[in-house]
Short mmCIF file of C-alpha atoms in Angstrom, two decimals:
data_model
loop_
_atom_site.label_atom_id
_atom_site.label_comp_id
_atom_site.label_asym_id
_atom_site.label_seq_id
_atom_site.Cartn_x
_atom_site.Cartn_y
_atom_site.Cartn_z
CA MET A 1 179.17 -82.59 190.67
CA LYS A 2 175.73 -82.28 189.05
CA THR A 3 173.91 -85.41 187.98
CA LEU A 4 171.14 -85.85 185.43
CA VAL A 5 169.04 -88.97 185.89
CA VAL A 6 167.30 -89.68 182.58
CA VAL A 7 164.44 -92.01 183.48
CA ALA A 8 163.11 -93.95 180.48
CA HIS A 9 160.19 -96.05 181.63
CA PRO A 10 157.19 -96.38 179.30
CA LYS A 11 154.95 -97.34 182.23
CA LEU A 12 156.37 -95.08 184.92
CA ALA A 13 153.09 -94.84 186.84
CA SER A 14 153.03 -98.59 187.51
CA SER A 15 156.75 -99.00 188.29
CA THR A 16 157.76 -99.88 191.87
CA THR A 17 161.51 -99.43 191.44
CA GLN A 18 161.46 -95.92 189.97
CA PRO A 19 159.63 -94.29 192.94
CA PHE A 20 162.11 -96.11 195.21
CA PHE A 21 165.04 -94.59 193.30
CA LYS A 22 163.37 -91.20 193.14
CA ALA A 23 162.84 -91.10 196.92
CA ALA A 24 166.47 -92.15 197.43
CA VAL A 25 167.82 -89.01 195.77
CA GLU A 26 165.16 -86.35 196.27
CA ASP A 27 167.13 -84.69 199.08
CA PHE A 28 170.19 -84.25 196.87
CA THR A 29 170.09 -80.71 195.48
CA THR A 30 172.65 -81.48 192.77
CA VAL A 31 170.58 -84.28 191.24
CA THR A 32 168.03 -83.59 188.48
CA TRP A 33 165.32 -86.23 188.05
CA HIS A 34 164.27 -86.23 184.41
CA PRO A 35 161.57 -88.67 183.25
CA LEU A 36 161.32 -88.93 179.45
CA HIS A 37 158.15 -88.47 177.43
CA ALA A 38 157.50 -89.28 173.79
CA GLU A 39 157.49 -85.55 172.97
CA PHE A 40 160.39 -83.26 173.86
CA ASP A 41 162.33 -80.24 172.70
CA VAL A 42 165.73 -81.20 171.32
CA THR A 43 167.43 -77.92 172.24
CA GLN A 44 166.13 -78.04 175.81
CA GLU A 45 167.31 -81.62 176.23
CA GLN A 46 170.75 -80.76 174.88
CA GLN A 47 170.91 -77.81 177.28
CA LEU A 48 170.03 -80.09 180.18
CA LEU A 49 172.81 -82.52 179.21
CA THR A 50 175.44 -79.79 179.02
CA GLU A 51 174.49 -78.51 182.49
CA HIS A 52 175.35 -81.79 184.21
CA ASP A 53 178.57 -83.70 184.82
CA ARG A 54 177.27 -87.22 185.30
CA ILE A 55 174.54 -88.48 182.96
CA ILE A 56 172.61 -91.57 184.00
CA PHE A 57 170.28 -93.52 181.76
CA GLN A 58 167.86 -95.43 183.94
CA PHE A 59 165.49 -97.95 182.40
CA PRO A 60 163.91 -101.39 182.63
CA LEU A 61 165.58 -103.95 180.33
CA TYR A 62 163.28 -104.52 177.34
CA TRP A 63 164.46 -107.22 174.94
CA TYR A 64 168.11 -106.82 175.94
CA GLY A 65 168.28 -103.06 175.59
CA ALA A 66 166.73 -99.76 176.53
CA PRO A 67 163.06 -99.14 175.71
CA GLY A 68 162.36 -97.46 172.37
CA LEU A 69 161.47 -94.37 174.40
CA LEU A 70 165.16 -93.83 175.26
CA LYS A 71 166.46 -94.87 171.84
CA ASN A 72 164.20 -92.36 170.08
CA TRP A 73 165.37 -89.66 172.45
CA LEU A 74 169.05 -90.53 171.84
CA ASP A 75 168.51 -90.66 168.05
CA GLN A 76 167.10 -87.13 168.08
CA VAL A 77 168.93 -85.35 170.91
CA LEU A 78 172.44 -86.56 170.08
CA THR A 79 172.78 -84.77 166.78
CA VAL A 80 176.15 -85.02 165.07
CA ARG A 81 176.59 -81.26 165.36
CA PHE A 82 176.01 -81.41 169.14
CA ALA A 83 177.52 -84.70 170.24
CA THR A 84 180.47 -85.15 167.88
CA GLY A 85 181.36 -82.87 164.97
CA ASN A 86 183.76 -80.22 166.24
CA ARG A 87 181.93 -79.69 169.49
CA TYR A 88 181.78 -82.95 171.48
CA ALA A 89 179.43 -81.24 173.95
CA LEU A 90 179.49 -84.22 176.33
CA ALA A 91 183.24 -84.85 176.37
CA ASP A 92 184.73 -85.60 179.81
CA LYS A 93 181.32 -86.10 181.37
CA GLU A 94 180.42 -89.49 182.87
CA LEU A 95 177.86 -91.92 181.50
CA GLY A 96 176.19 -94.37 183.89
CA LEU A 97 173.41 -96.92 183.39
CA VAL A 98 170.91 -98.13 185.98
CA VAL A 99 169.22 -101.17 184.48
CA THR A 100 166.37 -103.01 186.19
CA ALA A 101 165.72 -106.60 185.12
CA GLY A 102 163.11 -109.15 186.09
CA GLU A 103 165.63 -111.97 185.59
CA ALA A 104 168.21 -113.15 188.11
CA ALA A 105 171.81 -111.92 187.89
CA ALA A 106 173.03 -115.49 187.34
CA ASP A 107 170.98 -115.75 184.12
CA PHE A 108 173.27 -113.20 182.48
CA GLN A 109 176.28 -115.32 181.57
CA ALA A 110 177.40 -117.77 178.90
CA GLY A 111 175.27 -120.88 179.30
CA GLY A 112 172.71 -119.01 181.43
CA ALA A 113 169.13 -118.39 180.35
CA GLU A 114 170.03 -114.96 178.90
CA GLN A 115 173.37 -116.09 177.40
CA TYR A 116 175.22 -112.78 177.70
CA THR A 117 176.50 -110.60 180.52
CA MET A 118 174.98 -107.20 181.18
CA SER A 119 178.32 -105.66 180.11
CA GLU A 120 178.06 -107.37 176.73
CA LEU A 121 174.42 -106.42 176.22
CA MET A 122 175.20 -102.78 177.05
CA ARG A 123 178.07 -102.57 174.52
CA PRO A 124 176.15 -100.07 172.37
CA PHE A 125 176.19 -97.63 175.32
CA GLU A 126 179.87 -98.31 175.96
CA ALA A 127 180.56 -97.59 172.29
CA LEU A 128 178.47 -94.43 172.56
CA ALA A 129 180.43 -93.20 175.59
CA HIS A 130 183.67 -93.89 173.74
CA LYS A 131 182.47 -92.02 170.66
CA LEU A 132 181.31 -89.00 172.66
CA ARG A 133 184.55 -89.02 174.71
CA MET A 134 182.68 -89.65 177.94
CA ARG A 135 183.84 -91.84 180.82
CA TYR A 136 181.74 -95.00 180.97
CA LEU A 137 180.81 -96.09 184.50
CA PRO A 138 180.26 -99.73 185.48
CA VAL A 139 176.57 -100.58 184.99
CA LEU A 140 174.40 -100.66 188.10
CA ALA A 141 172.15 -103.65 187.37
CA VAL A 142 169.22 -104.27 189.68
CA HIS A 143 167.83 -107.78 189.40
CA GLN A 144 164.41 -108.88 190.67
CA PHE A 145 163.86 -105.86 192.89
CA LEU A 146 160.54 -107.22 194.15
CA TYR A 147 162.24 -110.23 195.71
CA LEU A 148 164.81 -108.21 197.67
CA THR A 149 164.63 -108.35 201.47
CA PRO A 150 164.22 -104.99 203.24
CA GLU A 151 167.92 -105.19 204.21
CA ALA A 152 168.97 -105.81 200.61
CA GLN A 153 166.77 -102.90 199.50
CA GLN A 154 168.47 -100.68 202.06
CA ARG A 155 171.90 -101.68 200.76
CA LEU A 156 170.73 -101.05 197.19
CA LEU A 157 169.44 -97.61 198.22
CA VAL A 158 172.85 -96.57 199.54
CA ARG A 159 174.59 -98.07 196.51
CA TYR A 160 172.22 -96.20 194.22
CA GLN A 161 172.69 -92.93 196.11
CA GLN A 162 176.43 -93.22 195.63
CA TYR A 163 176.11 -94.22 191.97
CA VAL A 164 174.15 -91.04 191.38
CA ASN A 165 175.77 -88.66 193.83
CA ASN A 166 179.25 -89.82 194.82
CA PRO A 167 181.97 -88.53 192.44
CA ASN A 168 184.29 -91.28 193.62
CA PHE A 169 181.98 -94.22 194.41
CA GLU A 170 184.32 -96.78 192.93
CA HIS A 171 186.95 -96.42 195.67
CA PHE A 172 186.85 -97.02 199.38
CA ALA A 173 188.27 -93.59 200.28
CA GLY A 174 185.59 -91.97 198.14
CA GLN A 175 182.91 -93.98 199.92
CA VAL A 176 184.15 -92.93 203.38
CA ALA A 177 184.36 -89.28 202.30
CA TRP A 178 180.81 -89.48 200.93
CA PHE A 179 179.47 -90.98 204.18
CA SER A 180 181.16 -88.19 206.16
CA ASP A 181 179.47 -85.65 203.90
CA GLN A 182 176.08 -87.27 204.37
CA LEU A 183 176.55 -87.22 208.15
CA ARG A 184 177.50 -83.56 208.06
CA HIS A 185 174.30 -82.79 206.17
CA GLN A 186 172.23 -84.77 208.64
CA ILE A 187 173.83 -82.90 211.54
CA ALA A 188 173.22 -79.52 209.90
CA LYS A 189 169.58 -80.47 209.39
CA ALA A 190 169.05 -82.04 212.82
CA ASP A 191 169.85 -79.10 215.16
CA SER A 192 169.02 -80.95 218.35
CA ALA A 193 169.95 -84.52 219.15
CA SER A 194 172.97 -84.14 216.86
CA ALA A 195 175.49 -84.95 219.59
CA ALA A 196 175.39 -88.63 218.73
CA LEU A 197 175.75 -87.98 215.00
CA ASN A 198 178.61 -85.55 215.70
CA GLN A 199 180.40 -88.25 217.59
CA VAL A 200 180.01 -90.73 214.74
CA LEU A 201 181.29 -88.16 212.27
CA GLU A 202 184.26 -87.22 214.44
CA SER A 203 185.17 -90.83 214.94
CA LEU A 204 184.85 -91.50 211.19
CA GLU A 205 187.08 -88.56 210.32
CA ASN A 206 189.70 -89.33 212.97
CA ARG A 207 189.91 -92.84 211.68
CA GLN A 208 189.93 -92.01 207.97
CA SER A 209 193.61 -92.86 207.56
CA GLU A 210 193.21 -95.96 209.73
CA LEU A 211 190.28 -97.04 207.53
CA ASP A 212 192.29 -96.42 204.38
CA ASP A 213 195.10 -98.59 205.72
CA LEU A 214 192.62 -101.27 206.66
CA ALA A 215 191.02 -101.26 203.20
CA TRP A 216 194.44 -101.41 201.58
CA ASN A 217 195.58 -104.30 203.78
CA LEU A 218 192.35 -106.18 203.09
CA SER A 219 192.76 -105.84 199.33
CA MET A 220 196.37 -107.04 199.61
CA LEU A 221 195.28 -110.04 201.66
CA LYS A 222 192.63 -110.91 199.07
CA LYS A 223 195.17 -110.68 196.28
CA GLU A 224 197.56 -112.98 198.14
CA GLU A 225 194.78 -115.48 198.75
CA ASP A 226 193.89 -115.45 195.06
CA SER A 227 197.43 -115.99 193.81
CA MET B 1 160.56 -120.16 152.22
CA LYS B 2 158.73 -116.89 152.88
CA THR B 3 160.71 -113.86 154.00
CA LEU B 4 159.55 -110.75 155.82
CA VAL B 5 161.82 -107.73 155.39
CA VAL B 6 161.06 -105.34 158.25
CA VAL B 7 162.44 -102.00 157.08
CA ALA B 8 163.03 -99.56 159.95
CA HIS B 9 164.25 -96.30 158.49
CA PRO B 10 162.97 -93.05 160.05
CA LYS B 11 163.83 -91.13 156.86
CA LEU B 12 162.91 -93.72 154.27
CA ALA B 13 162.06 -91.13 151.60
CA SER B 14 165.61 -89.76 151.57
CA SER B 15 167.42 -93.12 151.79
CA THR B 16 169.43 -94.30 148.77
CA THR B 17 170.16 -97.82 150.02
CA GLN B 18 166.60 -98.86 150.81
CA PRO B 19 165.24 -98.29 147.25
CA PHE B 20 168.27 -100.24 145.99
CA PHE B 21 167.40 -103.18 148.27
CA LYS B 22 163.71 -102.92 147.45
CA ALA B 23 164.37 -103.08 143.69
CA ALA B 24 166.66 -106.08 144.27
CA VAL B 25 163.85 -108.24 145.65
CA GLU B 26 160.67 -106.90 144.08
CA ASP B 27 160.52 -109.79 141.62
CA PHE B 28 160.60 -112.38 144.40
CA THR B 29 157.01 -113.41 145.10
CA THR B 30 157.88 -115.00 148.43
CA VAL B 31 159.37 -111.80 149.87
CA THR B 32 157.22 -109.28 151.77
CA TRP B 33 158.60 -105.75 151.96
CA HIS B 34 157.35 -104.17 155.19
CA PRO B 35 158.39 -100.60 156.05
CA LEU B 36 157.61 -99.65 159.66
CA HIS B 37 155.64 -96.60 160.73
CA ALA B 38 155.27 -95.11 164.20
CA GLU B 39 151.67 -96.37 164.34
CA PHE B 40 150.78 -100.02 163.83
CA ASP B 41 148.39 -102.74 164.90
CA VAL B 42 150.07 -105.26 167.20
CA THR B 43 147.87 -108.21 166.19
CA GLN B 44 148.42 -107.56 162.49
CA GLU B 45 152.18 -107.34 162.98
CA GLN B 46 152.21 -110.58 164.96
CA GLN B 47 150.16 -112.25 162.19
CA LEU B 48 152.67 -111.07 159.60
CA LEU B 49 155.56 -112.51 161.61
CA THR B 50 153.91 -115.92 161.98
CA GLU B 51 153.27 -116.11 158.21
CA HIS B 52 156.96 -115.93 157.33
CA ASP B 53 159.93 -118.24 157.85
CA ARG B 54 162.83 -115.80 157.68
CA ILE B 55 162.48 -112.45 159.45
CA ILE B 56 164.90 -109.70 158.50
CA PHE B 57 165.35 -106.47 160.41
CA GLN B 58 166.81 -103.90 158.05
CA PHE B 59 167.94 -100.53 159.36
CA PRO B 60 170.60 -97.82 159.35
CA LEU B 61 172.92 -98.00 162.37
CA TYR B 62 171.94 -95.21 164.77
CA TRP B 63 174.22 -94.87 167.80
CA TYR B 64 175.32 -98.50 167.67
CA GLY B 65 171.87 -100.02 167.42
CA ALA B 66 168.56 -100.01 165.58
CA PRO B 67 166.58 -96.76 165.36
CA GLY B 68 163.99 -96.20 168.11
CA LEU B 69 161.37 -96.89 165.43
CA LEU B 70 162.32 -100.60 165.41
CA LYS B 71 162.87 -100.83 169.18
CA ASN B 72 159.40 -99.42 169.88
CA TRP B 73 157.92 -101.91 167.45
CA LEU B 74 159.79 -104.82 169.09
CA ASP B 75 158.80 -103.66 172.59
CA GLN B 76 155.13 -103.71 171.63
CA VAL B 77 154.79 -106.52 169.08
CA LEU B 78 156.88 -109.13 170.93
CA THR B 79 154.55 -109.57 173.86
CA VAL B 80 155.48 -112.26 176.35
CA ARG B 81 152.28 -114.12 175.54
CA PHE B 82 153.14 -114.16 171.82
CA ALA B 83 156.91 -114.48 171.71
CA THR B 84 157.73 -116.60 174.73
CA GLY B 85 155.23 -117.81 177.35
CA ASN B 86 153.94 -121.19 176.27
CA ARG B 87 153.65 -120.26 172.65
CA TYR B 88 157.04 -119.24 171.25
CA ALA B 89 155.31 -118.15 168.04
CA LEU B 90 158.63 -117.47 166.29
CA ALA B 91 160.45 -120.66 167.27
CA ASP B 92 162.49 -122.30 164.47
CA LYS B 93 162.19 -119.26 162.23
CA GLU B 94 165.34 -117.41 161.14
CA LEU B 95 166.37 -113.93 162.24
CA GLY B 96 168.61 -111.87 159.96
CA LEU B 97 169.89 -108.29 160.18
CA VAL B 98 170.79 -105.98 157.31
CA VAL B 99 172.62 -103.04 158.83
CA THR B 100 173.77 -100.05 156.81
CA ALA B 101 176.54 -97.93 158.27
CA GLY B 102 178.26 -94.73 157.15
CA GLU B 103 181.53 -95.88 158.71
CA ALA B 104 184.08 -98.21 157.12
CA ALA B 105 184.10 -101.91 158.00
CA ALA B 106 187.63 -101.59 159.43
CA ASP B 107 186.40 -99.09 162.04
CA PHE B 108 184.44 -101.86 163.74
CA GLN B 109 187.15 -103.65 165.70
CA ALA B 110 189.11 -103.31 168.91
CA GLY B 111 191.34 -100.26 168.53
CA GLY B 112 189.28 -98.99 165.57
CA ALA B 113 187.25 -95.78 165.63
CA GLU B 114 184.09 -97.65 166.66
CA GLN B 115 185.88 -100.02 169.10
CA TYR B 116 183.53 -103.01 168.72
CA THR B 117 182.67 -105.47 165.96
CA MET B 118 179.23 -105.47 164.41
CA SER B 119 178.67 -108.92 165.98
CA GLU B 120 179.33 -107.46 169.44
CA LEU B 121 177.11 -104.44 168.88
CA MET B 122 174.27 -106.65 167.67
CA ARG B 123 174.43 -108.93 170.75
CA PRO B 124 170.97 -107.78 171.90
CA PHE B 125 169.49 -109.22 168.69
CA GLU B 126 171.49 -112.42 169.09
CA ALA B 127 170.16 -112.71 172.65
CA LEU B 128 166.66 -112.04 171.36
CA ALA B 129 166.93 -114.80 168.72
CA HIS B 130 168.19 -117.18 171.39
CA LYS B 131 165.34 -116.29 173.74
CA LEU B 132 162.69 -116.72 171.03
CA ARG B 133 164.28 -120.00 169.87
CA MET B 134 165.03 -118.60 166.44
CA ARG B 135 168.12 -119.30 164.34
CA TYR B 136 170.34 -116.22 164.20
CA LEU B 137 171.88 -115.54 160.79
CA PRO B 138 175.25 -113.82 160.33
CA VAL B 139 174.67 -110.05 160.04
CA LEU B 140 174.79 -108.56 156.55
CA ALA B 141 176.58 -105.26 157.21
CA VAL B 142 176.72 -102.74 154.38
CA HIS B 143 179.38 -100.09 154.89
CA GLN B 144 179.55 -96.77 153.05
CA PHE B 145 177.17 -97.77 150.28
CA LEU B 146 177.60 -94.44 148.49
CA TYR B 147 181.30 -95.11 147.92
CA LEU B 148 180.79 -98.54 146.33
CA THR B 149 181.79 -98.96 142.68
CA PRO B 150 179.03 -100.14 140.29
CA GLU B 151 180.68 -103.60 140.33
CA ALA B 152 180.71 -103.72 144.14
CA GLN B 153 177.06 -102.63 144.18
CA GLN B 154 176.24 -105.44 141.77
CA ARG B 155 177.98 -107.98 144.01
CA LEU B 156 176.13 -106.56 147.02
CA LEU B 157 172.83 -106.86 145.15
CA VAL B 158 173.35 -110.59 144.55
CA ARG B 159 174.54 -111.10 148.13
CA TYR B 160 171.48 -109.27 149.42
CA GLN B 161 169.13 -111.25 147.18
CA GLN B 162 170.53 -114.46 148.60
CA TYR B 163 170.45 -113.20 152.18
CA VAL B 164 166.74 -112.52 151.74
CA ASN B 165 165.73 -115.29 149.39
CA ASN B 166 168.17 -118.20 149.49
CA PRO B 167 167.34 -120.77 152.20
CA ASN B 168 170.92 -122.02 152.10
CA PHE B 169 173.00 -118.94 151.28
CA GLU B 170 175.76 -119.84 153.70
CA HIS B 171 176.99 -122.82 151.67
CA PHE B 172 178.44 -123.12 148.21
CA ALA B 173 176.03 -125.85 147.09
CA GLY B 174 173.13 -123.69 148.20
CA GLN B 175 174.48 -120.78 146.21
CA VAL B 176 174.81 -122.85 143.02
CA ALA B 177 171.30 -124.26 143.45
CA TRP B 178 169.94 -120.74 143.95
CA PHE B 179 171.66 -119.46 140.79
CA SER B 180 170.20 -122.37 138.80
CA ASP B 181 166.76 -121.44 140.14
CA GLN B 182 167.22 -117.83 139.13
CA LEU B 183 168.28 -118.87 135.64
CA ARG B 184 165.24 -121.11 135.30
CA HIS B 185 163.01 -118.19 136.21
CA GLN B 186 164.73 -115.94 133.69
CA ILE B 187 164.30 -118.58 130.97
CA ALA B 188 160.62 -119.06 131.78
CA LYS B 189 160.13 -115.29 131.55
CA ALA B 190 162.23 -114.78 128.41
CA ASP B 191 160.42 -116.98 125.85
CA SER B 192 162.61 -116.08 122.92
CA ALA B 193 166.40 -115.67 123.01
CA SER B 194 166.50 -118.18 125.84
CA ALA B 195 168.80 -120.60 124.01
CA ALA B 196 171.89 -119.00 125.47
CA LEU B 197 170.43 -118.96 129.00
CA ASN B 198 169.38 -122.61 128.60
CA GLN B 199 172.93 -123.51 127.70
CA VAL B 200 174.32 -121.75 130.78
CA LEU B 201 171.78 -123.51 132.98
CA GLU B 202 172.51 -126.93 131.46
CA SER B 203 176.21 -126.44 131.85
CA LEU B 204 175.75 -125.29 135.46
CA GLU B 205 173.62 -128.29 136.30
CA ASN B 206 175.88 -130.81 134.56
CA ARG B 207 178.82 -129.45 136.45
CA GLN B 208 177.13 -129.20 139.85
CA SER B 209 179.02 -132.17 141.29
CA GLU B 210 182.26 -130.96 139.67
CA LEU B 211 181.70 -127.53 141.25
CA ASP B 212 180.99 -129.10 144.64
CA ASP B 213 184.25 -131.06 144.43
CA LEU B 214 186.11 -127.95 143.40
CA ALA B 215 184.66 -125.96 146.32
CA TRP B 216 185.54 -128.76 148.73
CA ASN B 217 189.10 -129.05 147.41
CA LEU B 218 189.55 -125.32 147.62
CA SER B 219 188.42 -125.19 151.24
CA MET B 220 190.79 -128.08 152.10
CA LEU B 221 193.68 -126.29 150.41
CA LYS B 222 192.92 -123.12 152.39
CA LYS B 223 192.84 -125.09 155.62
CA GLU B 224 196.20 -126.73 154.85
CA GLU B 225 197.72 -123.35 154.03
CA ASP B 226 196.48 -121.96 157.33
CA SER B 227 197.78 -124.80 159.46
#
């Protein structure tokens, strides 16, 4: 799976979250990091989109939507001839959003300071995905990054890596498989001192079915508790 | 009431609807027609906003939202210091949207080709109005303008004029009062041949309370039918 991360940040140089995200995925060879500029070549951008399977729009929330920088790009790159018409060049690809917001998560609900959920505010993107016959992924919203503890940042990093790079990040089995893959890469890179990592990997793989059972039992238990 | 019509159309010269709207309000001295360009002066734009009571964003629907032209303008003109902060420069003003769409009205619903209602797609503007402490007006959506009959265009023209110029367009009494005003202006302009117009105006004004009663009775009847 190849992923295109379309980064739309009008003040990229002064952003703290974008370098964090960039560092998180720079070792992934199947991920293309693509910061937008006001000027671009429509044909090149279309080419880039067709070459990837998962498209991610990544931006700070400006007045309840993407910055004009991204909207301009969408208005021009997604021509009718390319995106719909007879061609539907992006059909069956995935569309994800990584949205950074300075407001707390709890503000985004009825009665909260921002009144609407992130899902509601991102409806135009959901409608876009539907129109282009893409699969819309759940939004990855990052609230108040600067206030996160180092541990929370670390968890976010792994979550982000999977959002970008894990074909099956929404399911437990997919998460375990992805972690095994990551370990295998680490071992291949490490050469020496990989005995410990090998052991972790082996143990993870031997217990895959056990872990699946565990995850399934846990979800059943939760359902019973809720009903 | 002073109204600012912010026209955000990237291809204004080739638009057929925007000249139609412009002609509809060019006789109203309290309406400012303001087409956006890529370059602008933030302070001047802020000044313009503060000088008006009703702000209307008027644009063609591009990928389920406003064109990047408007979003860029919003991102830059609505500075925190100006729009929120301690100042809330737009508080108590009204925010209206005139959205033109090439798709039919019936497409904008669950299960329809566009999946979501115009109200849902315009949530970001509703959230913006809420944040800036403005009153959000119901969206005036214009679908498939080119297919409208001359009669339907005429009805749209009057609806548009009221959306822009009538402080109380949402209520029947406000509509009657606005029509009386328009007639008075026509009579003042006409000089001769105004006898007929005078008679219409007189009859309208004499029957104002009758008309109010009629409107009230009608709405009661509808409610009874529905229950």
